[in-house]
Short mmCIF file of C-alpha atoms in Angstrom, two decimals:
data_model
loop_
_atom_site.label_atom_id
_atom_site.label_comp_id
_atom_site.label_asym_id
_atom_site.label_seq_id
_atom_site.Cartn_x
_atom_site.Cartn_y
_atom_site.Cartn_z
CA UNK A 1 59.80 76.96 109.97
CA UNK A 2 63.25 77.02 109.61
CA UNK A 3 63.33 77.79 106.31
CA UNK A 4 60.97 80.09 106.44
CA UNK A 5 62.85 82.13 109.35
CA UNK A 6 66.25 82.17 106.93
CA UNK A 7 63.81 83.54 103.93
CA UNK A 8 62.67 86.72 106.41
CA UNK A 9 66.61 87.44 107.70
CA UNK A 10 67.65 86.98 103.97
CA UNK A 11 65.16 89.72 102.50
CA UNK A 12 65.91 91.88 105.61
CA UNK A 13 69.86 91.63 104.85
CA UNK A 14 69.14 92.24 100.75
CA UNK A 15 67.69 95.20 101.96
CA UNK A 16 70.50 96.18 104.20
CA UNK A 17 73.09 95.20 102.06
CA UNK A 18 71.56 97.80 99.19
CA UNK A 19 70.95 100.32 101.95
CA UNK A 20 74.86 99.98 103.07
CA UNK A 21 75.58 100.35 99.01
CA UNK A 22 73.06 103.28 98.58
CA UNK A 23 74.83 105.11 101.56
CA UNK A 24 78.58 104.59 100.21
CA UNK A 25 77.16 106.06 96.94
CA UNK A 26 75.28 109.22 99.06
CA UNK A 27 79.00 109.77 101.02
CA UNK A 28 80.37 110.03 97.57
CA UNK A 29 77.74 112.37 96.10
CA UNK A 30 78.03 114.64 99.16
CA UNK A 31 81.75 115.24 99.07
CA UNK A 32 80.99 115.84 94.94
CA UNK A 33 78.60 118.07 95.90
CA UNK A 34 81.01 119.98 98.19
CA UNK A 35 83.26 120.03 95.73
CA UNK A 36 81.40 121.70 93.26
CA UNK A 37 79.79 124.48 96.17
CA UNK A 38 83.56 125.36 96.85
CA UNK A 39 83.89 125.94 93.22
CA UNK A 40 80.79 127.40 92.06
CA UNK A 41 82.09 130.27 94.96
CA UNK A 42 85.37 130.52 93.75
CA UNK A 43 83.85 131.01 89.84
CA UNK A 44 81.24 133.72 91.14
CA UNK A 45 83.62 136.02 93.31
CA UNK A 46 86.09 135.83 89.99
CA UNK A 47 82.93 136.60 87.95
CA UNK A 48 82.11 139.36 90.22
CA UNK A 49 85.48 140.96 89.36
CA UNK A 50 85.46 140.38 85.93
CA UNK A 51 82.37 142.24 86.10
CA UNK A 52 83.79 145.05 87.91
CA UNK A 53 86.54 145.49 85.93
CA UNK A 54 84.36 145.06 82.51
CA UNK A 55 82.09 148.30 84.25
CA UNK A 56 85.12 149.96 84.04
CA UNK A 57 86.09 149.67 80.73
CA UNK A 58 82.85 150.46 79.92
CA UNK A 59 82.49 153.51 81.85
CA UNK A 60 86.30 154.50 80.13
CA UNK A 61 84.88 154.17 76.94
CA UNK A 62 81.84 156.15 77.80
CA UNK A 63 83.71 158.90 79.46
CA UNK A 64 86.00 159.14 75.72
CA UNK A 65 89.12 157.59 78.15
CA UNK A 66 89.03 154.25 75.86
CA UNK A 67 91.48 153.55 72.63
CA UNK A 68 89.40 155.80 70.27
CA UNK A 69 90.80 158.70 72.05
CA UNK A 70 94.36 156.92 72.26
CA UNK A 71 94.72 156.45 68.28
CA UNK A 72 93.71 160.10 67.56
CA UNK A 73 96.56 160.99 69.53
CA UNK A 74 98.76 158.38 67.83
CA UNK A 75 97.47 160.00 64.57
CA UNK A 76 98.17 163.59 65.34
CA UNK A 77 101.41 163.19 67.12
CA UNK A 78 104.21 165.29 66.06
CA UNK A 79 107.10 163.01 67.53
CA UNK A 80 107.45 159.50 65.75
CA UNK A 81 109.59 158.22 68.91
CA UNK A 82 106.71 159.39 71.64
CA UNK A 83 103.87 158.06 69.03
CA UNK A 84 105.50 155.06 69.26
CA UNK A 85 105.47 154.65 71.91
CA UNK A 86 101.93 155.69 72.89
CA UNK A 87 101.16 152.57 70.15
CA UNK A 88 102.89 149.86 72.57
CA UNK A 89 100.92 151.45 75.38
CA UNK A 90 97.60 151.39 73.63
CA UNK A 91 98.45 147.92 72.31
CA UNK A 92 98.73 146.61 75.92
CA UNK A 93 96.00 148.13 76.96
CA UNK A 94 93.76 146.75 74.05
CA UNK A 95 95.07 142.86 75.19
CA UNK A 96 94.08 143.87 78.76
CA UNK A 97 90.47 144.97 77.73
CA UNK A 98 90.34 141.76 75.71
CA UNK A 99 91.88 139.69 78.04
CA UNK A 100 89.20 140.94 80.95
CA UNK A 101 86.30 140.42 78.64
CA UNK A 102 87.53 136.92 77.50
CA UNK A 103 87.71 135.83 81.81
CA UNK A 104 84.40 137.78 82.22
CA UNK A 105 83.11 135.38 79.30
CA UNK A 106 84.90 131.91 80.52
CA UNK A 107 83.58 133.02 83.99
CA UNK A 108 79.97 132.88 82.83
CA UNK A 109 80.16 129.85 81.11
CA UNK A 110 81.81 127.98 84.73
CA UNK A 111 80.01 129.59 86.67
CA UNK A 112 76.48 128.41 84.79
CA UNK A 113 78.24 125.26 84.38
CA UNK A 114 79.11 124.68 88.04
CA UNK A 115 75.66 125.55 88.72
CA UNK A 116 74.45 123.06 86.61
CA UNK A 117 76.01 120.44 88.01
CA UNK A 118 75.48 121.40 91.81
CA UNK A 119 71.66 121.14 90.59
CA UNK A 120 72.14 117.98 89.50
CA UNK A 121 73.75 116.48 92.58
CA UNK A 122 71.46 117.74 94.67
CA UNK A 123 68.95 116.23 92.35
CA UNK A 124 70.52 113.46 93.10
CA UNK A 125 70.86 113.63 96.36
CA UNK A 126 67.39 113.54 97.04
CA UNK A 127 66.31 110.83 94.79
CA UNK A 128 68.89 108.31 97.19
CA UNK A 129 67.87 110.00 100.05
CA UNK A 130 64.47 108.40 99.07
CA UNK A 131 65.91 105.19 98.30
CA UNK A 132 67.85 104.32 101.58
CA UNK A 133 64.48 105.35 103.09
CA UNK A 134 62.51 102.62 101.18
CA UNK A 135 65.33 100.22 101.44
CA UNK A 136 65.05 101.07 105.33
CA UNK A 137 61.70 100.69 105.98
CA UNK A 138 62.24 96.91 103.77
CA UNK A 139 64.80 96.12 106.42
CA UNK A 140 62.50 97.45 109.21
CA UNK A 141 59.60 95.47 108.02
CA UNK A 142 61.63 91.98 107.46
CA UNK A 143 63.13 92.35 110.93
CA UNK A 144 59.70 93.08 112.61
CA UNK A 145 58.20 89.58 110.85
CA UNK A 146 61.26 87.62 112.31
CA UNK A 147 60.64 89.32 115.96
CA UNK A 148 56.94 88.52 115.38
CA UNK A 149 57.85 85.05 114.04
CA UNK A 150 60.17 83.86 116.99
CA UNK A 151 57.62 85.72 119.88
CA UNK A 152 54.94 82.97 118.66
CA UNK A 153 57.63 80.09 119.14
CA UNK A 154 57.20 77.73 121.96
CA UNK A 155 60.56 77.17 123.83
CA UNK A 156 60.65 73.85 122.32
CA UNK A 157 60.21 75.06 118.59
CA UNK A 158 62.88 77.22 119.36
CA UNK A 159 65.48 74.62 120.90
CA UNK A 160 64.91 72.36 117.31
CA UNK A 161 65.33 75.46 114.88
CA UNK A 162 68.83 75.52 117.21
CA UNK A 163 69.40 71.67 116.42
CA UNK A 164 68.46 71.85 113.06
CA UNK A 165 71.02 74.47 112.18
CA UNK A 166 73.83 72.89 114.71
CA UNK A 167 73.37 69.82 112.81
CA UNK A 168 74.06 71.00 108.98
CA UNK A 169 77.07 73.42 109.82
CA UNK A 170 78.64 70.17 111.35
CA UNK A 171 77.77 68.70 108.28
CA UNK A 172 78.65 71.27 106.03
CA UNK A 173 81.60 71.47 108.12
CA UNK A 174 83.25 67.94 107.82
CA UNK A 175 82.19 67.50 104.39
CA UNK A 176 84.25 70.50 104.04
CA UNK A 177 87.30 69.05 105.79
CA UNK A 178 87.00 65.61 104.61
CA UNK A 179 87.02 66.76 100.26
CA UNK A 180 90.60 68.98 100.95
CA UNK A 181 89.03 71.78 99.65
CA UNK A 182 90.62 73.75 102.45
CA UNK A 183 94.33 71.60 101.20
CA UNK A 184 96.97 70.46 104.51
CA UNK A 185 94.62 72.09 107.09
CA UNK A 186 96.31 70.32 110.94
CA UNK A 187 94.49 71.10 113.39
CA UNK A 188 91.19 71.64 111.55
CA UNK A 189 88.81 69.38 113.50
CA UNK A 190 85.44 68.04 112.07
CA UNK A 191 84.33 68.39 115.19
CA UNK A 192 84.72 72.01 114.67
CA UNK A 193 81.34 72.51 113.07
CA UNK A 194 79.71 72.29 116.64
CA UNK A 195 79.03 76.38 117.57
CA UNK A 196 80.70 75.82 120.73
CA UNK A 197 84.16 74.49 119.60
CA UNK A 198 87.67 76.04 120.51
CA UNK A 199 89.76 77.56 118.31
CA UNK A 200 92.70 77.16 116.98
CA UNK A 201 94.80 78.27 119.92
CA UNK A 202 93.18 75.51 121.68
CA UNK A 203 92.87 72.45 119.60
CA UNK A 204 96.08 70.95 120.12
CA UNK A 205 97.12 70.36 116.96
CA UNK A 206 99.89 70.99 114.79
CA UNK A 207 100.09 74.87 114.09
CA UNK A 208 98.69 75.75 110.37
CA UNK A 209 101.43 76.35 108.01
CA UNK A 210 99.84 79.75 106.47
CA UNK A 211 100.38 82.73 108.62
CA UNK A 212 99.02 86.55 108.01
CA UNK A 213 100.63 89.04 107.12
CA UNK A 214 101.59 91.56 109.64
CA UNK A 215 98.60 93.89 108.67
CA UNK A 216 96.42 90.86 108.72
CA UNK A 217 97.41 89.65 111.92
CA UNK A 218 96.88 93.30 113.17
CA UNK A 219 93.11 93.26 111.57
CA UNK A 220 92.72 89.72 112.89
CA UNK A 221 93.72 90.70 116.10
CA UNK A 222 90.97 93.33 116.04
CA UNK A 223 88.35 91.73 114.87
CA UNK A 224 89.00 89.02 118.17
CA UNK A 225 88.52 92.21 119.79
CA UNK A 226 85.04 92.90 118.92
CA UNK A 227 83.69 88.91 119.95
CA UNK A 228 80.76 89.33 121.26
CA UNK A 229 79.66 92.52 119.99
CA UNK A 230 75.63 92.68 118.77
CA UNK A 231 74.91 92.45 114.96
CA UNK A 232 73.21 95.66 113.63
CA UNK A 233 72.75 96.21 110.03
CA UNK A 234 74.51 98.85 108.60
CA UNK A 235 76.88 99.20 111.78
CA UNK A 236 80.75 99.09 111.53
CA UNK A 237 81.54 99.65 115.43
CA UNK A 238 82.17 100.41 117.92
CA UNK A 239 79.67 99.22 119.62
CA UNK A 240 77.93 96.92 116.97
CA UNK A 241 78.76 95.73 113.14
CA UNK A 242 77.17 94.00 110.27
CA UNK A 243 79.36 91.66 108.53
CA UNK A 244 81.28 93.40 105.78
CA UNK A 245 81.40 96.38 108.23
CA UNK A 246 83.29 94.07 110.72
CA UNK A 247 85.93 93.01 107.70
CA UNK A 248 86.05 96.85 106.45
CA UNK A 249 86.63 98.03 109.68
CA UNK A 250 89.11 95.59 111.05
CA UNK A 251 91.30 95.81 107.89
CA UNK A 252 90.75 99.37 108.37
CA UNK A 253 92.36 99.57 111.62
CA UNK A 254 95.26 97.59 110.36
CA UNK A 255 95.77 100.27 108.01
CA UNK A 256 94.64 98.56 104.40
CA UNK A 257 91.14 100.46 102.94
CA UNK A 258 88.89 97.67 101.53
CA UNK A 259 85.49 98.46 100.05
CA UNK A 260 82.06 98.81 102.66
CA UNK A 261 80.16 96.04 101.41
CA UNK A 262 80.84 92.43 100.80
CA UNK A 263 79.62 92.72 97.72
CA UNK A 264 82.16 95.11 96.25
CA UNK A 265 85.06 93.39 98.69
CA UNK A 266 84.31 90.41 96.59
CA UNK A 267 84.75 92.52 92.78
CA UNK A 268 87.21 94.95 94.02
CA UNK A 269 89.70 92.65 95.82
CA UNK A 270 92.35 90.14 94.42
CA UNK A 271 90.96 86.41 95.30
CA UNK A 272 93.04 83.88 96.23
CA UNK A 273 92.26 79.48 96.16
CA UNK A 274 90.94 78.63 99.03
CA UNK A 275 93.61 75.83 99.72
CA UNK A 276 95.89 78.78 100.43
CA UNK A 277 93.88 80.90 102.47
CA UNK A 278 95.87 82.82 105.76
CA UNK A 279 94.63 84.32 108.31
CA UNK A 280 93.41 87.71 108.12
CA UNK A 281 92.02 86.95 104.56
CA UNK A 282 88.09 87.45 103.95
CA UNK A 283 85.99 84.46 103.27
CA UNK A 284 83.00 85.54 100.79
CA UNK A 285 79.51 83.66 100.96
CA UNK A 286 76.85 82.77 98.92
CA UNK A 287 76.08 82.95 95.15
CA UNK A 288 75.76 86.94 95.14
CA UNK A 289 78.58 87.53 97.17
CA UNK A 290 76.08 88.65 100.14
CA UNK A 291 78.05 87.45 103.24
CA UNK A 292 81.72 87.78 104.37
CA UNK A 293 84.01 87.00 107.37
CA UNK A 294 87.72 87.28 108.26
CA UNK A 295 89.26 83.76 108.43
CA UNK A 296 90.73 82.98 111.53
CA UNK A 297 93.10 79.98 110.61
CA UNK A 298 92.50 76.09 111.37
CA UNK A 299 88.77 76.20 109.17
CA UNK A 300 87.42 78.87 111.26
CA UNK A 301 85.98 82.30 110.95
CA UNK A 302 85.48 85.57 112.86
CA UNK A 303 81.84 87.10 111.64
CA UNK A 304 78.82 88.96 112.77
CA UNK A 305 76.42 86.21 111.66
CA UNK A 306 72.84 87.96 110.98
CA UNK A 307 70.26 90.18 112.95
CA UNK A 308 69.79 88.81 117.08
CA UNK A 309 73.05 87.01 116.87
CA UNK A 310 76.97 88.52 118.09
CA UNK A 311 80.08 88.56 116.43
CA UNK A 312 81.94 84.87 116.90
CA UNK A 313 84.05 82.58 115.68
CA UNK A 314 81.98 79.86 113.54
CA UNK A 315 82.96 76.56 110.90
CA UNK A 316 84.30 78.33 107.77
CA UNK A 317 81.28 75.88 106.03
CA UNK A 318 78.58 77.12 108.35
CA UNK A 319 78.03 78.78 105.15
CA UNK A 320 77.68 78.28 101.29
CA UNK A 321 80.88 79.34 100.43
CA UNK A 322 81.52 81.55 97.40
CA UNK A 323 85.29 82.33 97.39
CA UNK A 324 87.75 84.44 99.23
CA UNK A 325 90.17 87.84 98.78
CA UNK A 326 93.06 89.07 100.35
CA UNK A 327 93.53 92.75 101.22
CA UNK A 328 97.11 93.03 101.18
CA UNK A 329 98.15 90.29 97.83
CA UNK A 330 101.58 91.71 98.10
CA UNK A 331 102.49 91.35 101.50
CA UNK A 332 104.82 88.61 102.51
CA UNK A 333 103.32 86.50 105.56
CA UNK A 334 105.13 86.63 109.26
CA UNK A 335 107.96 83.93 109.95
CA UNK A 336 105.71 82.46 112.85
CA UNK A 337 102.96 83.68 114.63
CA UNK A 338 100.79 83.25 117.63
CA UNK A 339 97.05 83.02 117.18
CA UNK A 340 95.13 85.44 119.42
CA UNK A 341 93.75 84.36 122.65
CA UNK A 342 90.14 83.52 121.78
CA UNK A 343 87.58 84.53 124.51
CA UNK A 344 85.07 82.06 126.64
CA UNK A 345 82.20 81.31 124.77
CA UNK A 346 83.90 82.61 121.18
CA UNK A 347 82.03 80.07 119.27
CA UNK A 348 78.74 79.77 120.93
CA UNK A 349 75.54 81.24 119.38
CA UNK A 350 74.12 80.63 115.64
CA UNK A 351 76.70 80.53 113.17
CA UNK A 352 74.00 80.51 109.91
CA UNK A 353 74.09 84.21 108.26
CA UNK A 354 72.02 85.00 105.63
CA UNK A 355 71.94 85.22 101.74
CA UNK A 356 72.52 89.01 101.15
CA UNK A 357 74.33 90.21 104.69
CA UNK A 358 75.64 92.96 104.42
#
């Protein structure tokens, strides 16, 4: 049952973790398509005055005011000086008429070309548009299953699925400890797998050597901030977040831009071992790079877990763990540093996300 529960928030989360993607890539293609409206006007009011001005020559020419009449003059001129002249004049005036038919050309060709490509964008547009409505409606349907799933529960079914997945993120969680993995870790507590245990500002233990940087503190600081907040896929706060959209926007507010989904935080962002992890950096789950949260110091994490559950602090193994980035590689870490005050009941609640969060 358990397993089967996991499966339904997992192909729920792929589906909001390509929905998150497909929307990044629709905010792009907007502002491109913007872009090329503001320019497809600028090209057609130049056009329209190339035009103009081409009317006019043309209307000259008709009306015997063009260079035919100019070089009979020229020809029948009696002073050499004034013909002269007259020839500079007419020769300027034959690079204007070229010069406005050349722009009236080169307008054309933008203009049809800028036209072009606003078709295609909006082309585009609405093909993604149709997408992130499929992908959606996937998330919708996975999500209705699981609320159908855990209505048909007795309270007792529902207390072991909570046992069940206590049990292996304490497991995961001192297996974790116990291999150095994590390298001098004091303070990290085995005991720190249970949902419910305090965090590093309370242990009692010897501070952790690593400390953020002052950006990271600042995004760690927020993200403490937003314990307790409701998961929603696709969210990134106020009120509610999805994991990478917690990371994004607490690094965000600390004034570092990281990519929207975990997926591209994991490419994008320089990785560092995780025996020399620091606060503030992002811890990256899973073999597809699906899940993420913002390491907290002393083997814990700050993350918005998976659909029903709330932002927390949870084991940094509650997890399969993929890897982890840093947002800010070059910045030096504070001289000491207080951890923030962690809230009652930081660590309670489910701490198992789901292959392909968001």
């Amino acid at each position: 049952m358990l397993v089967r529960l996991q499966r339904l928030y997992q192909e729920a989360e792929e589906a909001g973790e390509a929905f998150n993607a497909t929307d990044v890539e629709l905010a792009r293609l907007r502002a491109d398509a913007r872009r090329l409206g503001s320019g497809l006007d600028r090209a057609r009011t130049a056009l329209a005055l190339s035009r103009n001005e081409a009317g006019r020559l043309a209307r000259e020419q008709y009306q015997g005011r063009s260079g035919l009449s100019g070089y009979v003059r020229l020809l029948l001129a009696r002073d050499p000086r004034s013909a002269l002249d007259e020839g500079h004049l007419m020769e300027r005036a034959a690079r204007g008429r070229a010069a406005t038919l050349a722009r009236l050309a080169s307008g054309e060709r933008r203009a049809g070309a800028l036209a072009d490509a606003s078709r295609r964008a909006l082309q585009r547009q609405q093909v993604l548009a149709a997408r992130q409505k499929k992908q959606r409606d996937t998330v919708r349907a996975r999500l209705g299953e699981v609320e159908r799933m855990l209505a048909s529960l007795t309270p007792g079914q529902l207390a072991a699925l909570a046992a069940l997945e206590k049990a292996a993120t304490g497991k995961a969680q001192r297996e974790l400890i116990t291999s150095g993995a994590l390298g001098n870790v004091p303070g990290a507590n085995p005991a720190a797998g249970r949902p419910g245990a305090p965090g590093p500002a309370a242990t009692g233990g010897p501070p952790r050597p690593a400390t953020p940087s002052p950006r990271g503190g600042n995004a760690l600081a927020y993200a403490v901030g937003q314990i307790g907040k409701p998961y929603e896929w696709g969210a990134e706060g106020p009120r509610s977040f999805d994991c990478s959209g917690l990371a994004s926007e607490a690094w965000a507010r600390a004034g570092v831009a990281v990519p929207r989904t975990s997926q591209r935080q994991w490419r994008d962002l320089p990785r560092v071992p995780l025996n020399r992890l620091r606060p503030g950096d992002l811890v990256v789950y899973f073999p597809k790079a699906t899940h993420v949260a913002i390491y907290l110091g002393d083997g814990l994490v700050i993350q918005a877990p998976r659909p029903g559950a709330r932002v927390k602090v949870s084991p940094i193994a509650a997890n399969p763990l993929l890897g982890a980035v840093r947002p800010d590689p070059g910045a030096r870490p504070l001289p000491s540093y207080d951890p923030p005050h962690l809230p009652p009941g930081a660590g309670s609640g489910s701490d198992l996300a789901d292959d392909a969060a968001p």
